[in-house]
């Protein structure tokens, strides 16, 4: 990578347990910290300096409002609004595509078994709090194309399971033995869900998933080093787990866990560097891995998407943190917060409908994030073609060519 942004931090005096943390990449040391706080508290400082002779300040100067309300937004927002009722909320390829044997419905992806391969269809379903909140126009396409972009650029860190991408919403992948563990990597103390680092920390937890956390951290503060907080993959609710428990329960061998852990932390450091080059902070994310038939560990599912990751605007982070304000985020956090303000998303049997304004805004933010990271224009379908029919035809042709 030709250019990278270096960050320097005044870390908290009490360090994290060094046996449970990972030394950052030499080119990418850590960043720094948020929530309303008394003026007497002294907050960690963060400074950004560009390791390049080229002037990158133009990328870091715009505010979130300026970026999200640009001329490009006006250009695509009408298309988003016109597609609210043409979302891909459900697929049934097992009824229309020859060679598909079964369907598994995930929170966002419909997964089909086609014998030697898996067909992964990324829908427009929006999940949070372990349930479906809404359908977001073009979301499935954005996630699929974002993941493909990252898969292609992280092969120097780890191989992945991608075989082909026959459709905007579809990835055909190798079958592998999937580890029943999600590798969640965090760089900041933040979040609003029950398993988020900030939620457990403010409730008094100081040893989380094997990571010893010091007293005195505040919301949205940068950790002194990125940490891994794995969870078990459960049907209803993911459960935090320590590395020792993963090995003790036989979920992974020590060797497999160590390799996957190293890959996850390296992927996150690389993702942070790429994000900062484009004026963003990659705050946290999750990875999934599986083992190929030859014994190699593969990256699967999705990579650094706004569904699996949290992103903040880098330029405004420090000032907002110092003033007790939430960071400017470019992910689904604002939709999560709307549901927390208007219902109990964990316990209410029926949830309110997400306002159309928020649905459209989230669709735009997903597109904005894709274009900001990839520097590519997101191509939306020009007609309201039946999405399911298009996918069926493309998957049928792709599976035929793989025979």
Short mmCIF file of C-alpha atoms in Angstrom, two decimals:
data_model
loop_
_atom_site.label_atom_id
_atom_site.label_comp_id
_atom_site.label_asym_id
_atom_site.label_seq_id
_atom_site.Cartn_x
_atom_site.Cartn_y
_atom_site.Cartn_z
CA UNK A 1 0.00 0.00 0.00
CA UNK A 2 1.52 3.25 -1.15
CA UNK A 3 -0.04 5.53 1.41
CA UNK A 4 -1.19 5.13 4.97
CA UNK A 5 -2.26 7.43 7.77
CA UNK A 6 -0.41 7.11 11.04
CA UNK A 7 -2.20 7.81 14.31
CA UNK A 8 -0.65 8.64 17.66
CA UNK A 9 -2.37 8.38 21.00
CA UNK A 10 -1.84 9.25 24.63
CA UNK A 11 -3.04 5.89 26.00
CA UNK A 12 -4.71 5.37 29.40
CA UNK A 13 -2.21 4.71 32.18
CA UNK A 14 -3.56 1.22 32.89
CA UNK A 15 -2.72 -1.03 29.92
CA UNK A 16 -4.77 -3.90 28.61
CA UNK A 17 -3.54 -7.38 29.45
CA UNK A 18 -0.70 -7.74 26.97
CA UNK A 19 -1.23 -11.48 26.68
CA UNK A 20 -4.66 -10.89 25.23
CA UNK A 21 -3.89 -8.02 22.88
CA UNK A 22 -2.20 -7.80 19.54
CA UNK A 23 0.65 -5.53 18.57
CA UNK A 24 -0.59 -3.22 15.83
CA UNK A 25 1.00 -3.17 12.42
CA UNK A 26 4.11 -0.96 12.50
CA UNK A 27 2.61 1.25 9.80
CA UNK A 28 -0.66 1.54 11.68
CA UNK A 29 -0.50 2.21 15.40
CA UNK A 30 -3.74 2.74 17.32
CA UNK A 31 -6.20 5.70 17.25
CA UNK A 32 -8.07 7.22 20.44
CA UNK A 33 -11.79 7.80 22.24
CA UNK A 34 -16.56 9.39 23.56
CA UNK A 35 -19.99 10.15 25.56
CA UNK A 36 -20.98 13.17 27.60
CA UNK A 37 -18.50 13.47 30.45
CA UNK A 38 -17.65 15.84 33.30
CA UNK A 39 -15.25 18.60 32.32
CA UNK A 40 -12.82 17.47 35.01
CA UNK A 41 -11.96 14.30 33.08
CA UNK A 42 -8.94 14.51 30.82
CA UNK A 43 -9.56 12.68 27.58
CA UNK A 44 -7.05 10.84 25.40
CA UNK A 45 -5.83 12.85 22.43
CA UNK A 46 -5.73 11.67 18.85
CA UNK A 47 -3.73 13.21 16.06
CA UNK A 48 -3.65 12.22 12.40
CA UNK A 49 -0.58 12.68 10.26
CA UNK A 50 -0.29 11.64 6.66
CA UNK A 51 2.64 9.44 5.69
CA UNK A 52 2.77 10.70 2.14
CA UNK A 53 4.05 13.68 0.20
CA UNK A 54 0.66 13.94 -1.47
CA UNK A 55 -1.95 16.16 0.08
CA UNK A 56 -4.67 13.94 1.52
CA UNK A 57 -6.23 16.58 3.74
CA UNK A 58 -8.99 17.06 1.23
CA UNK A 59 -10.23 13.57 2.07
CA UNK A 60 -10.28 14.23 5.82
CA UNK A 61 -11.78 17.73 5.91
CA UNK A 62 -15.45 17.25 4.92
CA UNK A 63 -17.98 16.78 7.71
CA UNK A 64 -20.48 13.94 7.66
CA UNK A 65 -23.26 16.35 6.69
CA UNK A 66 -21.25 17.62 3.73
CA UNK A 67 -20.44 14.10 2.57
CA UNK A 68 -23.88 12.62 3.05
CA UNK A 69 -25.73 15.56 1.54
CA UNK A 70 -23.57 16.01 -1.54
CA UNK A 71 -24.77 16.25 -5.10
CA UNK A 72 -24.29 12.50 -5.41
CA UNK A 73 -26.96 11.97 -2.76
CA UNK A 74 -29.50 13.98 -4.72
CA UNK A 75 -28.59 11.92 -7.76
CA UNK A 76 -29.38 8.55 -6.18
CA UNK A 77 -31.96 9.37 -3.49
CA UNK A 78 -34.90 9.45 -5.90
CA UNK A 79 -33.95 5.99 -7.16
CA UNK A 80 -33.73 4.73 -3.58
CA UNK A 81 -37.18 6.10 -2.73
CA UNK A 82 -38.63 4.57 -5.87
CA UNK A 83 -37.22 1.17 -4.90
CA UNK A 84 -38.55 0.98 -1.34
CA UNK A 85 -41.25 -1.45 -2.45
CA UNK A 86 -38.97 -3.47 -4.72
CA UNK A 87 -36.59 -4.88 -2.12
CA UNK A 88 -35.21 -8.41 -2.11
CA UNK A 89 -36.64 -9.61 1.20
CA UNK A 90 -36.87 -13.34 0.43
CA UNK A 91 -35.58 -15.78 -2.17
CA UNK A 92 -36.65 -19.31 -3.12
CA UNK A 93 -34.01 -20.50 -5.58
CA UNK A 94 -34.52 -24.09 -4.47
CA UNK A 95 -37.89 -23.91 -6.28
CA UNK A 96 -36.55 -22.39 -9.51
CA UNK A 97 -32.90 -23.37 -10.05
CA UNK A 98 -31.96 -26.93 -11.08
CA UNK A 99 -29.23 -28.49 -8.96
CA UNK A 100 -30.01 -26.62 -5.74
CA UNK A 101 -30.71 -29.11 -2.98
CA UNK A 102 -31.73 -27.08 0.08
CA UNK A 103 -32.09 -23.60 1.58
CA UNK A 104 -30.93 -22.16 4.89
CA UNK A 105 -32.29 -18.75 5.84
CA UNK A 106 -29.87 -16.54 7.73
CA UNK A 107 -30.51 -13.08 9.15
CA UNK A 108 -29.46 -11.42 5.90
CA UNK A 109 -28.29 -14.20 3.56
CA UNK A 110 -30.21 -17.07 2.01
CA UNK A 111 -27.77 -19.97 1.65
CA UNK A 112 -28.33 -22.73 -0.87
CA UNK A 113 -26.59 -26.09 -1.14
CA UNK A 114 -25.78 -26.96 -4.74
CA UNK A 115 -23.67 -30.04 -4.12
CA UNK A 116 -20.04 -28.97 -4.51
CA UNK A 117 -20.76 -25.29 -3.81
CA UNK A 118 -22.81 -22.96 -1.66
CA UNK A 119 -24.88 -20.21 -3.29
CA UNK A 120 -25.05 -17.19 -0.98
CA UNK A 121 -27.74 -14.65 -1.82
CA UNK A 122 -27.40 -11.38 0.07
CA UNK A 123 -30.90 -9.98 0.57
CA UNK A 124 -32.04 -6.48 1.53
CA UNK A 125 -33.08 -7.62 4.99
CA UNK A 126 -31.77 -5.40 7.79
CA UNK A 127 -30.94 -7.15 11.04
CA UNK A 128 -29.99 -5.93 14.50
CA UNK A 129 -30.76 -7.10 18.02
CA UNK A 130 -30.85 -10.64 16.52
CA UNK A 131 -34.00 -9.95 14.49
CA UNK A 132 -35.12 -8.40 11.20
CA UNK A 133 -35.91 -4.68 11.45
CA UNK A 134 -36.67 -3.67 7.84
CA UNK A 135 -35.76 -4.12 4.17
CA UNK A 136 -33.32 -1.56 2.74
CA UNK A 137 -33.23 -0.83 -1.03
CA UNK A 138 -30.02 -2.04 -2.76
CA UNK A 139 -28.56 -3.19 0.54
CA UNK A 140 -27.90 -6.75 -0.61
CA UNK A 141 -26.09 -5.56 -3.72
CA UNK A 142 -23.99 -3.09 -1.70
CA UNK A 143 -22.97 -5.75 0.84
CA UNK A 144 -22.13 -8.33 -1.81
CA UNK A 145 -20.06 -5.91 -3.90
CA UNK A 146 -18.34 -4.42 -0.83
CA UNK A 147 -17.33 -7.88 0.38
CA UNK A 148 -16.03 -8.83 -3.05
CA UNK A 149 -13.87 -5.68 -3.12
CA UNK A 150 -12.34 -6.58 0.26
CA UNK A 151 -12.00 -10.29 -0.56
CA UNK A 152 -9.93 -9.36 -3.61
CA UNK A 153 -7.68 -7.05 -1.59
CA UNK A 154 -7.05 -9.26 1.45
CA UNK A 155 -5.76 -12.38 -0.24
CA UNK A 156 -2.25 -11.47 0.92
CA UNK A 157 -3.55 -11.98 4.48
CA UNK A 158 -5.79 -15.01 4.01
CA UNK A 159 -7.38 -17.05 1.22
CA UNK A 160 -11.16 -16.90 0.95
CA UNK A 161 -13.96 -19.18 -0.19
CA UNK A 162 -15.18 -17.15 -3.19
CA UNK A 163 -15.55 -19.11 -6.45
CA UNK A 164 -17.59 -16.69 -8.58
CA UNK A 165 -20.01 -13.77 -8.39
CA UNK A 166 -22.69 -14.38 -11.05
CA UNK A 167 -25.09 -11.67 -9.87
CA UNK A 168 -25.05 -8.34 -8.02
CA UNK A 169 -26.55 -10.09 -4.97
CA UNK A 170 -24.92 -13.52 -5.25
CA UNK A 171 -21.62 -15.18 -4.37
CA UNK A 172 -20.88 -18.82 -5.12
CA UNK A 173 -18.44 -20.20 -2.57
CA UNK A 174 -16.49 -23.33 -1.76
CA UNK A 175 -18.04 -25.63 0.77
CA UNK A 176 -16.00 -25.79 3.93
CA UNK A 177 -16.31 -26.80 7.56
CA UNK A 178 -17.41 -23.57 9.25
CA UNK A 179 -16.05 -22.82 12.72
CA UNK A 180 -18.94 -22.14 15.16
CA UNK A 181 -17.22 -18.96 16.35
CA UNK A 182 -17.47 -15.35 15.19
CA UNK A 183 -14.21 -13.43 15.46
CA UNK A 184 -15.24 -9.95 16.64
CA UNK A 185 -12.37 -7.45 16.64
CA UNK A 186 -12.73 -4.10 18.42
CA UNK A 187 -10.64 -0.96 18.49
CA UNK A 188 -12.92 1.23 20.62
CA UNK A 189 -15.13 0.98 23.71
CA UNK A 190 -18.52 1.57 22.10
CA UNK A 191 -21.83 0.04 21.03
CA UNK A 192 -25.48 -0.17 22.10
CA UNK A 193 -26.36 -3.88 22.00
CA UNK A 194 -26.27 -6.25 24.97
CA UNK A 195 -22.96 -7.78 23.85
CA UNK A 196 -21.27 -4.50 22.85
CA UNK A 197 -18.07 -3.62 24.68
CA UNK A 198 -19.46 -0.37 26.10
CA UNK A 199 -22.62 -2.06 27.43
CA UNK A 200 -20.73 -4.74 29.33
CA UNK A 201 -18.04 -2.30 30.46
CA UNK A 202 -20.48 0.21 31.95
CA UNK A 203 -22.15 -2.72 33.75
CA UNK A 204 -18.89 -3.37 35.57
CA UNK A 205 -17.27 -6.10 33.47
CA UNK A 206 -13.47 -5.75 33.45
CA UNK A 207 -12.53 -9.12 31.97
CA UNK A 208 -14.35 -9.63 28.69
CA UNK A 209 -13.69 -12.61 26.45
CA UNK A 210 -10.26 -13.00 28.04
CA UNK A 211 -9.32 -9.29 27.72
CA UNK A 212 -8.51 -7.45 30.96
CA UNK A 213 -9.83 -3.89 30.70
CA UNK A 214 -8.63 -1.01 32.91
CA UNK A 215 -10.92 1.18 34.99
CA UNK A 216 -11.68 4.68 33.80
CA UNK A 217 -12.51 4.04 30.15
CA UNK A 218 -15.31 6.15 28.66
CA UNK A 219 -17.65 5.50 25.79
CA UNK A 220 -16.09 5.64 22.30
CA UNK A 221 -12.54 5.77 23.69
CA UNK A 222 -9.83 4.13 21.62
CA UNK A 223 -8.28 1.04 23.19
CA UNK A 224 -4.51 0.94 23.51
CA UNK A 225 -4.55 -2.06 21.14
CA UNK A 226 -7.17 -3.88 19.13
CA UNK A 227 -8.74 -6.81 20.97
CA UNK A 228 -10.57 -9.98 19.97
CA UNK A 229 -13.94 -10.65 21.63
CA UNK A 230 -15.20 -13.89 20.07
CA UNK A 231 -18.77 -15.13 20.29
CA UNK A 232 -20.37 -18.48 19.66
CA UNK A 233 -22.67 -18.57 16.65
CA UNK A 234 -26.11 -19.18 18.14
CA UNK A 235 -29.53 -19.40 16.49
CA UNK A 236 -31.09 -16.58 18.50
CA UNK A 237 -28.36 -14.67 20.31
CA UNK A 238 -24.59 -14.76 19.99
CA UNK A 239 -22.82 -15.50 23.29
CA UNK A 240 -19.44 -13.97 24.23
CA UNK A 241 -16.80 -16.63 24.89
CA UNK A 242 -13.15 -16.70 25.96
CA UNK A 243 -10.37 -18.36 23.94
CA UNK A 244 -9.96 -20.96 26.72
CA UNK A 245 -13.66 -21.80 26.52
CA UNK A 246 -13.47 -22.16 22.74
CA UNK A 247 -10.68 -24.71 23.10
CA UNK A 248 -12.18 -26.37 26.19
CA UNK A 249 -15.55 -26.91 24.52
CA UNK A 250 -13.92 -28.38 21.45
CA UNK A 251 -15.25 -25.61 19.18
CA UNK A 252 -11.78 -25.23 17.63
CA UNK A 253 -8.35 -26.72 18.13
CA UNK A 254 -5.68 -24.49 19.63
CA UNK A 255 -3.79 -24.37 16.33
CA UNK A 256 -6.88 -23.44 14.30
CA UNK A 257 -7.90 -20.79 16.81
CA UNK A 258 -4.44 -19.23 16.89
CA UNK A 259 -4.30 -19.04 13.09
CA UNK A 260 -7.82 -17.61 12.76
CA UNK A 261 -7.13 -15.10 15.56
CA UNK A 262 -3.98 -13.89 13.81
CA UNK A 263 -5.82 -13.58 10.50
CA UNK A 264 -8.69 -11.64 12.12
CA UNK A 265 -6.40 -9.13 13.83
CA UNK A 266 -4.32 -8.68 10.66
CA UNK A 267 -7.44 -8.17 8.54
CA UNK A 268 -8.69 -5.55 10.99
CA UNK A 269 -5.40 -3.64 11.04
CA UNK A 270 -5.34 -3.63 7.25
CA UNK A 271 -8.99 -2.52 7.14
CA UNK A 272 -8.27 0.32 9.56
CA UNK A 273 -5.42 1.54 7.37
CA UNK A 274 -7.50 1.47 4.18
CA UNK A 275 -10.44 3.18 5.92
CA UNK A 276 -8.24 5.98 7.27
CA UNK A 277 -6.80 6.60 3.83
CA UNK A 278 -10.36 7.46 2.82
CA UNK A 279 -11.19 9.60 5.88
CA UNK A 280 -12.94 6.89 7.88
CA UNK A 281 -12.26 4.99 11.12
CA UNK A 282 -12.99 1.25 11.15
CA UNK A 283 -14.20 0.89 14.73
CA UNK A 284 -15.05 -2.81 15.04
CA UNK A 285 -16.06 -5.73 12.86
CA UNK A 286 -16.66 -9.47 12.80
CA UNK A 287 -15.10 -12.23 10.71
CA UNK A 288 -16.04 -15.83 10.07
CA UNK A 289 -13.73 -18.63 9.01
CA UNK A 290 -14.01 -22.19 7.75
CA UNK A 291 -11.64 -25.03 6.92
CA UNK A 292 -11.24 -26.19 3.32
CA UNK A 293 -10.98 -29.87 2.37
CA UNK A 294 -7.20 -29.47 2.13
CA UNK A 295 -7.03 -28.19 5.73
CA UNK A 296 -6.45 -24.51 4.93
CA UNK A 297 -8.42 -21.88 6.85
CA UNK A 298 -10.57 -19.66 4.60
CA UNK A 299 -12.25 -16.31 5.19
CA UNK A 300 -15.99 -16.66 4.53
CA UNK A 301 -19.28 -14.73 4.73
CA UNK A 302 -18.59 -10.95 4.45
CA UNK A 303 -15.74 -8.50 5.01
CA UNK A 304 -15.79 -4.92 6.37
CA UNK A 305 -19.35 -4.20 5.23
CA UNK A 306 -21.55 -1.65 7.02
CA UNK A 307 -23.51 -4.65 8.31
CA UNK A 308 -20.55 -6.39 9.90
CA UNK A 309 -18.58 -3.26 10.81
CA UNK A 310 -18.87 0.11 12.47
CA UNK A 311 -17.39 3.17 10.68
CA UNK A 312 -16.89 6.72 11.93
CA UNK A 313 -15.80 9.92 10.16
CA UNK A 314 -12.12 10.39 11.09
CA UNK A 315 -11.86 14.17 10.71
CA UNK A 316 -14.48 15.03 13.33
CA UNK A 317 -13.83 12.21 15.79
CA UNK A 318 -11.41 13.88 18.22
CA UNK A 319 -13.29 17.17 18.54
CA UNK A 320 -16.61 15.41 19.09
CA UNK A 321 -15.06 13.06 21.61
CA UNK A 322 -13.54 15.93 23.57
CA UNK A 323 -16.92 17.70 23.60
CA UNK A 324 -18.85 14.66 24.80
CA UNK A 325 -20.62 14.09 21.48
CA UNK A 326 -21.22 10.82 19.66
CA UNK A 327 -18.96 10.21 16.65
CA UNK A 328 -20.37 10.80 13.19
CA UNK A 329 -21.17 7.27 12.06
CA UNK A 330 -21.75 5.89 8.57
CA UNK A 331 -23.30 2.56 9.57
CA UNK A 332 -26.60 1.22 10.86
CA UNK A 333 -26.13 2.52 14.42
CA UNK A 334 -28.65 5.35 13.96
CA UNK A 335 -31.33 2.81 12.98
CA UNK A 336 -30.46 0.68 16.03
CA UNK A 337 -30.82 3.74 18.25
CA UNK A 338 -34.21 4.63 16.69
CA UNK A 339 -35.57 1.20 17.60
CA UNK A 340 -34.13 1.41 21.12
CA UNK A 341 -35.85 4.79 21.55
CA UNK A 342 -39.22 3.58 20.23
CA UNK A 343 -39.54 0.02 21.55
CA UNK A 344 -37.77 -2.80 23.33
CA UNK A 345 -36.14 -4.54 20.36
CA UNK A 346 -35.11 -7.54 22.45
CA UNK A 347 -38.45 -8.29 24.10
CA UNK A 348 -41.33 -6.70 22.13
CA UNK A 349 -43.04 -9.37 20.03
CA UNK A 350 -44.00 -6.90 17.29
CA UNK A 351 -41.70 -4.03 16.35
CA UNK A 352 -42.84 -0.72 14.82
CA UNK A 353 -42.17 -0.14 11.13
CA UNK A 354 -38.99 1.78 10.49
CA UNK A 355 -39.82 5.24 9.05
CA UNK A 356 -39.33 5.40 5.28
CA UNK A 357 -37.06 8.41 5.75
CA UNK A 358 -34.67 6.34 7.88
CA UNK A 359 -34.84 3.39 5.48
CA UNK A 360 -33.85 5.62 2.56
CA UNK A 361 -31.14 7.37 4.57
CA UNK A 362 -29.61 4.03 5.52
CA UNK A 363 -29.66 2.88 1.89
CA UNK A 364 -27.82 6.05 0.91
CA UNK A 365 -25.25 5.63 3.69
CA UNK A 366 -24.50 2.09 2.56
CA UNK A 367 -23.97 3.35 -1.00
CA UNK A 368 -21.90 6.29 0.26
CA UNK A 369 -19.66 3.97 2.28
CA UNK A 370 -19.15 1.67 -0.69
CA UNK A 371 -18.20 4.55 -2.98
CA UNK A 372 -15.95 6.16 -0.33
CA UNK A 373 -13.99 2.97 0.34
CA UNK A 374 -13.78 1.58 -3.21
CA UNK A 375 -13.62 4.89 -5.10
CA UNK A 376 -16.04 3.25 -7.55
CA UNK A 377 -19.47 4.38 -8.63
CA UNK A 378 -22.27 2.18 -7.32
CA UNK A 379 -24.38 1.05 -10.28
CA UNK A 380 -28.06 0.73 -9.43
CA UNK A 381 -30.44 -1.20 -11.72
CA UNK A 382 -32.12 1.20 -14.14
CA UNK A 383 -35.39 -0.69 -14.27
CA UNK A 384 -37.61 -2.33 -11.68
CA UNK A 385 -36.92 -5.79 -13.06
CA UNK A 386 -38.07 -8.67 -10.86
CA UNK A 387 -34.93 -9.20 -8.80
CA UNK A 388 -35.68 -12.83 -8.03
CA UNK A 389 -36.07 -13.70 -11.73
CA UNK A 390 -32.74 -12.06 -12.56
CA UNK A 391 -30.97 -13.94 -9.77
CA UNK A 392 -32.52 -17.27 -10.78
CA UNK A 393 -31.32 -16.90 -14.38
CA UNK A 394 -27.80 -15.82 -13.39
CA UNK A 395 -27.36 -18.55 -10.78
CA UNK A 396 -28.66 -21.23 -13.17
CA UNK A 397 -26.12 -20.20 -15.81
CA UNK A 398 -23.27 -20.03 -13.29
CA UNK A 399 -23.94 -23.47 -11.81
CA UNK A 400 -24.16 -24.94 -15.30
CA UNK A 401 -20.74 -23.53 -16.18
CA UNK A 402 -19.22 -24.95 -12.96
CA UNK A 403 -20.31 -28.50 -13.72
#
